[in-house]
């Protein structure tokens, strides 16, 4: 079989209409708008309306990605939804999206790798193209984190936001598309980002709710340290795999967690901040949606052109991390 790389041929996003400013967040917890802005780079985020769940944002992003690829839903062979905030534990949010797209029989599954979910899902999806099993794969990152936040917890409530991004993967032209991927995980750091109740370990009980165990918990400084170490490693590793130098890379599309993390990575790697796409100021940290949303905006701003080498890089709960190097294929 003729093995082909996978290329992104369409990107779409959905960000909810409601904007929540730092001043508004500061009404619920002991913080200030200035603290949030100066320590994270975030000034506002989008919040889903009460009737919007992950599949509702995901399906809009998916439809836009398909339109931008010049395709319709019936062309899709497989849907992978990366999400840490699925509509429900099961059925998979990807199956709910499949139904909303009016499809039947199309394969669909969820993938959970925290904020690295989109990188993991893109890597997995690319193998279905490379193996020749499928020709068109939808990869969606979608999150409604606001629903799992303790708004009194200033560690988490100040950074997260809601949104979705989707891409279409199809066989690439020779030399284009995804050139290398690396993934990693360290389960010993699982406690630093977790949602304790609602799974088989700790069902949701009145006691769990009273102790706020059904809400997102984070050890911010530990995650910060982990990201500062792993992001440079993952970028270097993925470029070593494709034998490409950092100088050849024109743009890095990172997970949008904290501007200070990106500034530290830029310093350590001796890269200009101009090489990083930064949009957390407007959306906060949207977990597995942050990279496709940033990619969409970079394309809309004309910052990615045919033949450009770009690196997508993410990190998050698990702990997990990963990077993808691609040579951009424009239509
Ligand atoms: O997507 C992947 C998951 N998450 C992340 O990547 C998050 C990574 N971590 C972070 O972004 C940062 O750790 C936070 C933004 C969560 C916290 O920032 P930090 O600079 O690491 O703060 P810290 O926890 O080290 O606390 C520094 C000081 C402390 O005060 P003292 O002891 O120096 O007086 C905290 O009590 O800042 C205080 N503090 C706050 N003050 C106002 C911590 N959070 C806040 C807050 N508002 N929200």
Short mmCIF file of C-alpha atoms and ligand atoms in Angstrom, two decimals:
data_model
loop_
_atom_site.label_atom_id
_atom_site.label_comp_id
_atom_site.label_asym_id
_atom_site.label_seq_id
_atom_site.Cartn_x
_atom_site.Cartn_y
_atom_site.Cartn_z
CA UNK A 1 0.00 0.00 0.00
CA UNK A 2 1.15 3.51 -0.84
CA UNK A 3 1.80 5.16 2.55
CA UNK A 4 0.86 8.84 2.78
CA UNK A 5 1.38 11.43 5.48
CA UNK A 6 -1.75 13.04 6.90
CA UNK A 7 -2.36 16.75 6.24
CA UNK A 8 -4.79 19.15 7.85
CA UNK A 9 -7.10 20.27 5.04
CA UNK A 10 -9.65 22.26 7.06
CA UNK A 11 -9.88 23.94 10.47
CA UNK A 12 -12.93 25.23 12.34
CA UNK A 13 -13.71 26.60 15.78
CA UNK A 14 -16.59 27.44 18.05
CA UNK A 15 -16.18 29.85 20.94
CA UNK A 16 -19.26 30.62 23.04
CA UNK A 17 -20.68 34.15 22.87
CA UNK A 18 -20.54 34.94 26.59
CA UNK A 19 -17.35 36.77 27.60
CA UNK A 20 -16.23 36.62 31.25
CA UNK A 21 -13.67 39.27 32.19
CA UNK A 22 -11.10 39.05 34.95
CA UNK A 23 -13.08 41.62 36.93
CA UNK A 24 -16.10 39.32 36.83
CA UNK A 25 -14.04 36.27 37.91
CA UNK A 26 -12.71 38.35 40.81
CA UNK A 27 -16.28 38.71 42.14
CA UNK A 28 -16.36 34.97 42.94
CA UNK A 29 -12.89 34.37 44.41
CA UNK A 30 -10.08 36.14 46.25
CA UNK A 31 -8.10 37.57 43.37
CA UNK A 32 -7.79 40.71 41.28
CA UNK A 33 -8.00 41.36 37.55
CA UNK A 34 -4.42 42.68 37.70
CA UNK A 35 -3.11 39.51 39.38
CA UNK A 36 -4.73 37.27 36.76
CA UNK A 37 -3.46 39.36 33.85
CA UNK A 38 0.10 39.71 35.15
CA UNK A 39 0.54 36.08 36.37
CA UNK A 40 -1.20 34.29 33.48
CA UNK A 41 -1.55 36.66 30.50
CA UNK A 42 -5.33 36.03 30.52
CA UNK A 43 -7.72 38.97 30.46
CA UNK A 44 -11.00 37.24 29.54
CA UNK A 45 -12.44 33.89 28.55
CA UNK A 46 -15.59 32.53 26.89
CA UNK A 47 -18.24 30.65 28.87
CA UNK A 48 -20.75 28.22 27.40
CA UNK A 49 -24.45 28.94 27.90
CA UNK A 50 -26.33 26.57 30.25
CA UNK A 51 -27.73 24.50 27.37
CA UNK A 52 -24.34 24.10 25.61
CA UNK A 53 -22.32 20.94 26.28
CA UNK A 54 -19.06 19.75 24.69
CA UNK A 55 -20.82 18.13 21.72
CA UNK A 56 -22.70 21.36 20.89
CA UNK A 57 -19.47 23.34 20.57
CA UNK A 58 -17.68 20.42 18.90
CA UNK A 59 -20.25 19.93 16.15
CA UNK A 60 -20.14 23.63 15.14
CA UNK A 61 -16.32 23.52 14.97
CA UNK A 62 -16.51 20.26 12.98
CA UNK A 63 -18.98 21.68 10.44
CA UNK A 64 -16.79 24.73 9.91
CA UNK A 65 -13.67 22.56 9.47
CA UNK A 66 -15.51 20.44 6.88
CA UNK A 67 -16.71 23.53 4.99
CA UNK A 68 -13.16 24.93 4.99
CA UNK A 69 -11.90 21.61 3.63
CA UNK A 70 -14.53 21.72 0.87
CA UNK A 71 -16.18 18.58 2.25
CA UNK A 72 -19.50 17.59 3.74
CA UNK A 73 -20.21 15.35 6.72
CA UNK A 74 -20.88 12.31 4.54
CA UNK A 75 -17.20 12.34 3.49
CA UNK A 76 -16.04 11.62 7.07
CA UNK A 77 -14.75 8.10 7.83
CA UNK A 78 -13.85 8.57 11.50
CA UNK A 79 -14.50 11.11 14.28
CA UNK A 80 -12.15 11.44 17.26
CA UNK A 81 -13.21 13.82 20.02
CA UNK A 82 -10.54 14.84 22.51
CA UNK A 83 -12.25 16.05 25.66
CA UNK A 84 -11.87 16.01 29.42
CA UNK A 85 -15.39 17.42 29.78
CA UNK A 86 -17.57 15.04 27.74
CA UNK A 87 -21.34 15.54 27.61
CA UNK A 88 -21.52 12.49 29.92
CA UNK A 89 -19.31 9.54 30.85
CA UNK A 90 -20.88 7.53 28.04
CA UNK A 91 -21.87 7.40 25.24
CA UNK A 92 -18.79 9.06 23.78
CA UNK A 93 -19.11 12.73 22.83
CA UNK A 94 -17.76 11.72 19.38
CA UNK A 95 -20.83 9.50 18.90
CA UNK A 96 -23.14 12.36 19.94
CA UNK A 97 -21.36 14.62 17.42
CA UNK A 98 -21.66 11.91 14.75
CA UNK A 99 -25.43 11.83 15.28
CA UNK A 100 -25.66 15.65 15.20
CA UNK A 101 -23.76 15.64 11.91
CA UNK A 102 -26.52 13.39 10.53
CA UNK A 103 -24.18 10.42 10.11
CA UNK A 104 -24.78 6.74 10.66
CA UNK A 105 -22.14 3.97 10.73
CA UNK A 106 -19.16 6.40 10.74
CA UNK A 107 -16.63 5.26 13.37
CA UNK A 108 -16.41 7.58 16.40
CA UNK A 109 -14.63 7.54 19.75
CA UNK A 110 -13.38 9.86 22.50
CA UNK A 111 -9.81 10.27 23.62
CA UNK A 112 -8.92 11.71 27.02
CA UNK A 113 -5.42 13.07 27.57
CA UNK A 114 -6.23 16.28 29.42
CA UNK A 115 -4.93 19.41 27.75
CA UNK A 116 -2.71 17.21 25.52
CA UNK A 117 -5.86 15.59 24.14
CA UNK A 118 -5.77 17.32 20.77
CA UNK A 119 -2.12 16.38 20.17
CA UNK A 120 -2.82 12.76 21.12
CA UNK A 121 -5.95 12.65 18.94
CA UNK A 122 -4.19 14.22 15.95
CA UNK A 123 -1.38 11.69 16.26
CA UNK A 124 -3.83 8.77 16.50
CA UNK A 125 -5.97 10.13 13.65
CA UNK A 126 -2.93 10.54 11.41
CA UNK A 127 -2.17 6.82 11.67
CA UNK A 128 -5.59 5.91 10.22
CA UNK A 129 -4.65 8.00 7.15
CA UNK A 130 -1.07 6.74 6.94
CA UNK A 131 -2.19 3.11 7.20
CA UNK A 132 -4.71 3.68 4.40
CA UNK A 133 -7.63 2.55 6.58
CA UNK A 134 -9.45 5.89 6.25
CA UNK A 135 -9.23 8.89 3.90
CA UNK A 136 -11.01 11.56 5.97
CA UNK A 137 -10.71 11.86 9.75
CA UNK A 138 -12.30 14.59 11.89
CA UNK A 139 -10.27 15.43 14.99
CA UNK A 140 -12.08 17.64 17.48
CA UNK A 141 -10.94 19.21 20.76
CA UNK A 142 -13.93 20.42 22.75
CA UNK A 143 -14.31 21.53 26.36
CA UNK A 144 -16.85 23.08 28.70
CA UNK A 145 -14.54 23.37 31.69
CA UNK A 146 -16.57 26.15 33.28
CA UNK A 147 -19.09 23.55 34.39
CA UNK A 148 -16.50 21.67 36.44
CA UNK A 149 -14.87 24.64 38.13
CA UNK A 150 -15.11 25.61 41.77
CA UNK A 151 -15.52 29.35 41.22
CA UNK A 152 -14.23 29.99 44.74
CA UNK A 153 -10.95 28.18 43.95
CA UNK A 154 -8.63 30.91 42.69
CA UNK A 155 -6.07 28.38 41.47
CA UNK A 156 -8.38 27.02 38.74
CA UNK A 157 -11.23 29.49 38.21
CA UNK A 158 -8.94 32.26 36.95
CA UNK A 159 -7.39 30.31 34.08
CA UNK A 160 -9.97 28.11 32.35
CA UNK A 161 -12.34 28.88 29.47
CA UNK A 162 -14.74 27.03 27.13
CA UNK A 163 -14.39 26.40 23.40
CA UNK A 164 -13.88 23.90 20.60
CA UNK A 165 -11.65 23.48 17.59
CA UNK A 166 -11.69 20.85 14.86
CA UNK A 167 -9.51 19.79 11.96
CA UNK A 168 -9.98 17.53 8.95
CA UNK A 169 -7.15 15.10 8.23
CA UNK A 170 -6.66 13.71 4.71
CA UNK A 171 -3.78 12.16 2.75
CA UNK A 172 -1.03 14.74 2.13
CA UNK A 173 0.90 15.67 -0.98
CA UNK A 174 4.39 14.10 -0.94
CA UNK A 175 6.62 15.90 1.60
CA UNK A 176 3.72 17.76 3.26
CA UNK A 177 1.53 17.12 6.27
CA UNK A 178 2.54 15.54 9.56
CA UNK A 179 6.24 14.66 9.46
CA UNK A 180 6.79 13.51 13.05
CA UNK A 181 5.00 13.11 16.37
CA UNK A 182 6.04 12.40 19.93
CA UNK A 183 3.84 11.65 22.91
CA UNK A 184 4.64 11.05 26.57
CA UNK A 185 3.00 10.50 29.94
CA UNK A 186 3.98 10.35 33.59
CA UNK A 187 1.16 8.89 35.67
CA UNK A 188 3.00 9.63 38.92
CA UNK A 189 1.94 13.28 38.45
CA UNK A 190 -1.76 12.42 38.09
CA UNK A 191 -2.67 14.09 41.37
CA UNK A 192 -1.62 17.53 40.09
CA UNK A 193 -4.60 17.83 37.73
CA UNK A 194 -7.67 15.77 38.55
CA UNK A 195 -11.39 15.53 38.98
CA UNK A 196 -11.77 13.02 41.83
CA UNK A 197 -15.49 12.19 41.83
CA UNK A 198 -17.80 10.92 39.12
CA UNK A 199 -15.80 7.88 38.01
CA UNK A 200 -15.64 4.31 39.34
CA UNK A 201 -13.20 5.27 42.13
CA UNK A 202 -15.45 7.81 43.80
CA UNK A 203 -19.07 7.91 42.66
CA UNK A 204 -20.87 11.20 43.07
CA UNK A 205 -22.50 11.20 46.50
CA UNK A 206 -23.82 13.98 48.69
CA UNK A 207 -20.59 13.71 50.68
CA UNK A 208 -18.44 13.99 47.53
CA UNK A 209 -20.36 17.09 46.51
CA UNK A 210 -20.11 18.63 49.99
CA UNK A 211 -16.32 18.16 49.75
CA UNK A 212 -16.34 19.58 46.19
CA UNK A 213 -14.79 16.37 44.87
CA UNK A 214 -16.88 16.64 41.69
CA UNK A 215 -14.91 19.76 40.71
CA UNK A 216 -11.55 20.30 39.04
CA UNK A 217 -8.45 20.33 41.32
CA UNK A 218 -5.00 21.55 40.34
CA UNK A 219 -1.59 22.07 41.86
CA UNK A 220 -0.66 25.04 39.65
CA UNK A 221 3.03 25.45 40.57
CA UNK A 222 3.74 21.71 40.02
CA UNK A 223 2.05 21.82 36.59
CA UNK A 224 3.97 24.99 35.78
CA UNK A 225 7.31 23.30 36.60
CA UNK A 226 6.36 20.18 34.63
CA UNK A 227 5.40 22.25 31.56
CA UNK A 228 8.61 24.27 31.63
CA UNK A 229 10.61 21.05 31.53
CA UNK A 230 8.51 18.99 29.09
CA UNK A 231 7.57 21.55 26.42
CA UNK A 232 11.18 22.23 25.31
CA UNK A 233 11.96 18.48 25.48
CA UNK A 234 8.93 17.59 23.34
CA UNK A 235 9.71 20.28 20.73
CA UNK A 236 13.34 19.16 20.47
CA UNK A 237 12.34 15.51 20.32
CA UNK A 238 9.80 15.91 17.51
CA UNK A 239 12.26 17.96 15.43
CA UNK A 240 15.02 15.42 16.00
CA UNK A 241 12.68 12.71 14.68
CA UNK A 242 12.15 14.60 11.42
CA UNK A 243 15.74 15.88 11.30
CA UNK A 244 14.63 19.50 11.20
CA UNK A 245 16.30 22.41 12.97
CA UNK A 246 14.45 24.87 15.17
CA UNK A 247 15.51 27.65 12.76
CA UNK A 248 13.48 26.00 9.96
CA UNK A 249 10.32 26.20 12.08
CA UNK A 250 8.38 29.38 11.38
CA UNK A 251 5.65 29.00 13.99
CA UNK A 252 4.93 27.14 17.22
CA UNK A 253 1.27 26.60 18.14
CA UNK A 254 1.36 25.77 21.85
CA UNK A 255 -1.29 24.81 24.37
CA UNK A 256 -2.52 28.10 25.83
CA UNK A 257 -2.09 27.66 29.59
CA UNK A 258 -0.08 30.55 30.94
CA UNK A 259 1.89 33.24 29.08
CA UNK A 260 4.71 32.93 31.64
CA UNK A 261 5.15 29.25 30.70
CA UNK A 262 5.59 30.22 27.03
CA UNK A 263 7.96 33.06 27.90
CA UNK A 264 10.07 30.66 29.99
CA UNK A 265 10.12 28.11 27.13
CA UNK A 266 11.11 30.82 24.65
CA UNK A 267 13.94 31.91 26.96
CA UNK A 268 15.25 28.39 27.58
CA UNK A 269 15.12 27.49 23.87
CA UNK A 270 16.38 30.88 22.74
CA UNK A 271 13.36 31.41 20.46
CA UNK A 272 11.67 34.75 19.86
CA UNK A 273 8.17 35.04 21.35
CA UNK A 274 7.10 36.11 17.84
CA UNK A 275 7.36 32.44 16.86
CA UNK A 276 4.59 31.49 19.31
CA UNK A 277 0.88 31.89 18.67
CA UNK A 278 -0.61 33.44 21.79
CA UNK A 279 -4.37 33.93 22.24
CA UNK A 280 -4.93 32.95 25.88
CA UNK A 281 -5.49 36.65 26.63
CA UNK A 282 -8.93 36.33 24.98
CA UNK A 283 -9.89 32.69 25.61
CA UNK A 284 -8.01 31.54 28.71
CA UNK A 285 -7.00 27.89 28.87
CA UNK A 286 -9.51 25.85 26.85
CA UNK A 287 -7.66 22.56 27.44
CA UNK A 288 -7.86 20.25 24.40
CA UNK A 289 -9.50 23.02 22.33
CA UNK A 290 -6.70 25.55 22.76
CA UNK A 291 -4.34 24.31 20.03
CA UNK A 292 -6.93 24.05 17.20
CA UNK A 293 -8.37 27.45 18.18
CA UNK A 294 -4.87 28.97 18.06
CA UNK A 295 -4.17 27.20 14.75
CA UNK A 296 -7.40 28.58 13.26
CA UNK A 297 -6.50 32.12 14.30
CA UNK A 298 -2.93 31.79 12.98
CA UNK A 299 -4.34 30.76 9.58
CA UNK A 300 -6.91 33.56 9.62
CA UNK A 301 -4.14 36.07 10.36
CA UNK A 302 -2.08 34.74 7.42
CA UNK A 303 0.71 33.56 9.71
CA UNK A 304 0.88 30.08 8.13
CA UNK A 305 1.62 29.57 4.43
CA UNK A 306 2.12 26.64 2.08
CA UNK A 307 5.40 24.86 2.88
CA UNK A 308 5.84 26.40 6.34
CA UNK A 309 7.22 24.15 9.05
CA UNK A 310 5.10 24.43 12.18
CA UNK A 311 5.12 22.64 15.53
CA UNK A 312 2.04 22.00 17.67
CA UNK A 313 2.84 21.26 21.30
CA UNK A 314 0.74 20.47 24.36
CA UNK A 315 0.83 19.29 27.97
CA UNK A 316 -1.71 18.56 30.64
CA UNK A 317 -3.46 16.13 32.97
CA UNK A 318 -2.09 12.62 33.17
CA UNK A 319 0.46 14.04 33.25
CA UNK A 320 0.74 13.98 29.46
CA UNK A 321 2.59 15.88 26.76
CA UNK A 322 3.31 15.73 23.06
CA UNK A 323 4.41 17.59 19.94
CA UNK A 324 3.65 17.34 16.23
CA UNK A 325 5.80 18.71 13.42
CA UNK A 326 4.16 19.36 10.06
CA UNK A 327 4.93 20.97 6.77
CA UNK A 328 1.82 23.00 6.02
CA UNK A 329 -0.12 22.07 2.93
CA UNK A 330 -2.32 24.90 1.71
CA UNK A 331 -5.27 24.17 -0.58
O1 LIG B 1 -3.50 23.29 30.98
C1 LIG B 1 -2.67 22.60 31.83
C2 LIG B 1 -3.11 22.85 33.20
N1 LIG B 1 -2.78 24.01 33.91
C3 LIG B 1 -1.69 24.80 33.78
O2 LIG B 1 -0.90 24.74 32.91
C4 LIG B 1 -1.51 25.78 34.89
C5 LIG B 1 -0.06 25.96 35.25
N2 LIG B 1 0.08 26.80 36.43
C6 LIG B 1 -0.20 28.12 36.42
O3 LIG B 1 -0.60 28.68 35.43
C7 LIG B 1 0.09 28.89 37.68
O4 LIG B 1 0.66 28.02 38.62
C8 LIG B 1 -1.16 29.56 38.34
C9 LIG B 1 -1.69 30.68 37.45
C10 LIG B 1 -2.28 28.55 38.56
C11 LIG B 1 -0.78 30.15 39.69
O5 LIG B 1 0.28 31.08 39.47
P1 LIG B 1 1.64 30.99 40.29
O6 LIG B 1 2.47 32.11 39.86
O7 LIG B 1 2.19 29.60 40.14
O8 LIG B 1 1.15 31.24 41.76
P2 LIG B 1 1.49 30.41 43.08
O9 LIG B 1 0.47 29.33 43.24
O10 LIG B 1 2.95 30.07 43.13
O11 LIG B 1 1.24 31.54 44.16
C12 LIG B 1 2.03 32.75 44.24
C13 LIG B 1 1.29 33.71 45.14
C14 LIG B 1 0.86 33.07 46.47
O12 LIG B 1 0.84 34.08 47.44
P3 LIG B 1 2.08 34.24 48.46
O13 LIG B 1 2.17 32.94 49.19
O14 LIG B 1 3.28 34.54 47.62
O15 LIG B 1 1.63 35.38 49.31
C15 LIG B 1 -0.55 32.64 46.19
O16 LIG B 1 -1.33 32.52 47.35
O17 LIG B 1 0.09 34.14 44.52
C16 LIG B 1 -1.03 33.77 45.31
N3 LIG B 1 -2.08 33.38 44.38
C17 LIG B 1 -3.03 34.22 43.96
N4 LIG B 1 -3.27 35.51 44.24
C18 LIG B 1 -4.32 36.11 43.64
C19 LIG B 1 -2.26 32.17 43.77
N5 LIG B 1 -3.32 32.23 42.94
C20 LIG B 1 -3.81 33.50 43.05
C21 LIG B 1 -4.89 34.16 42.43
N6 LIG B 1 -5.09 35.46 42.76
N7 LIG B 1 -5.70 33.57 41.55
#
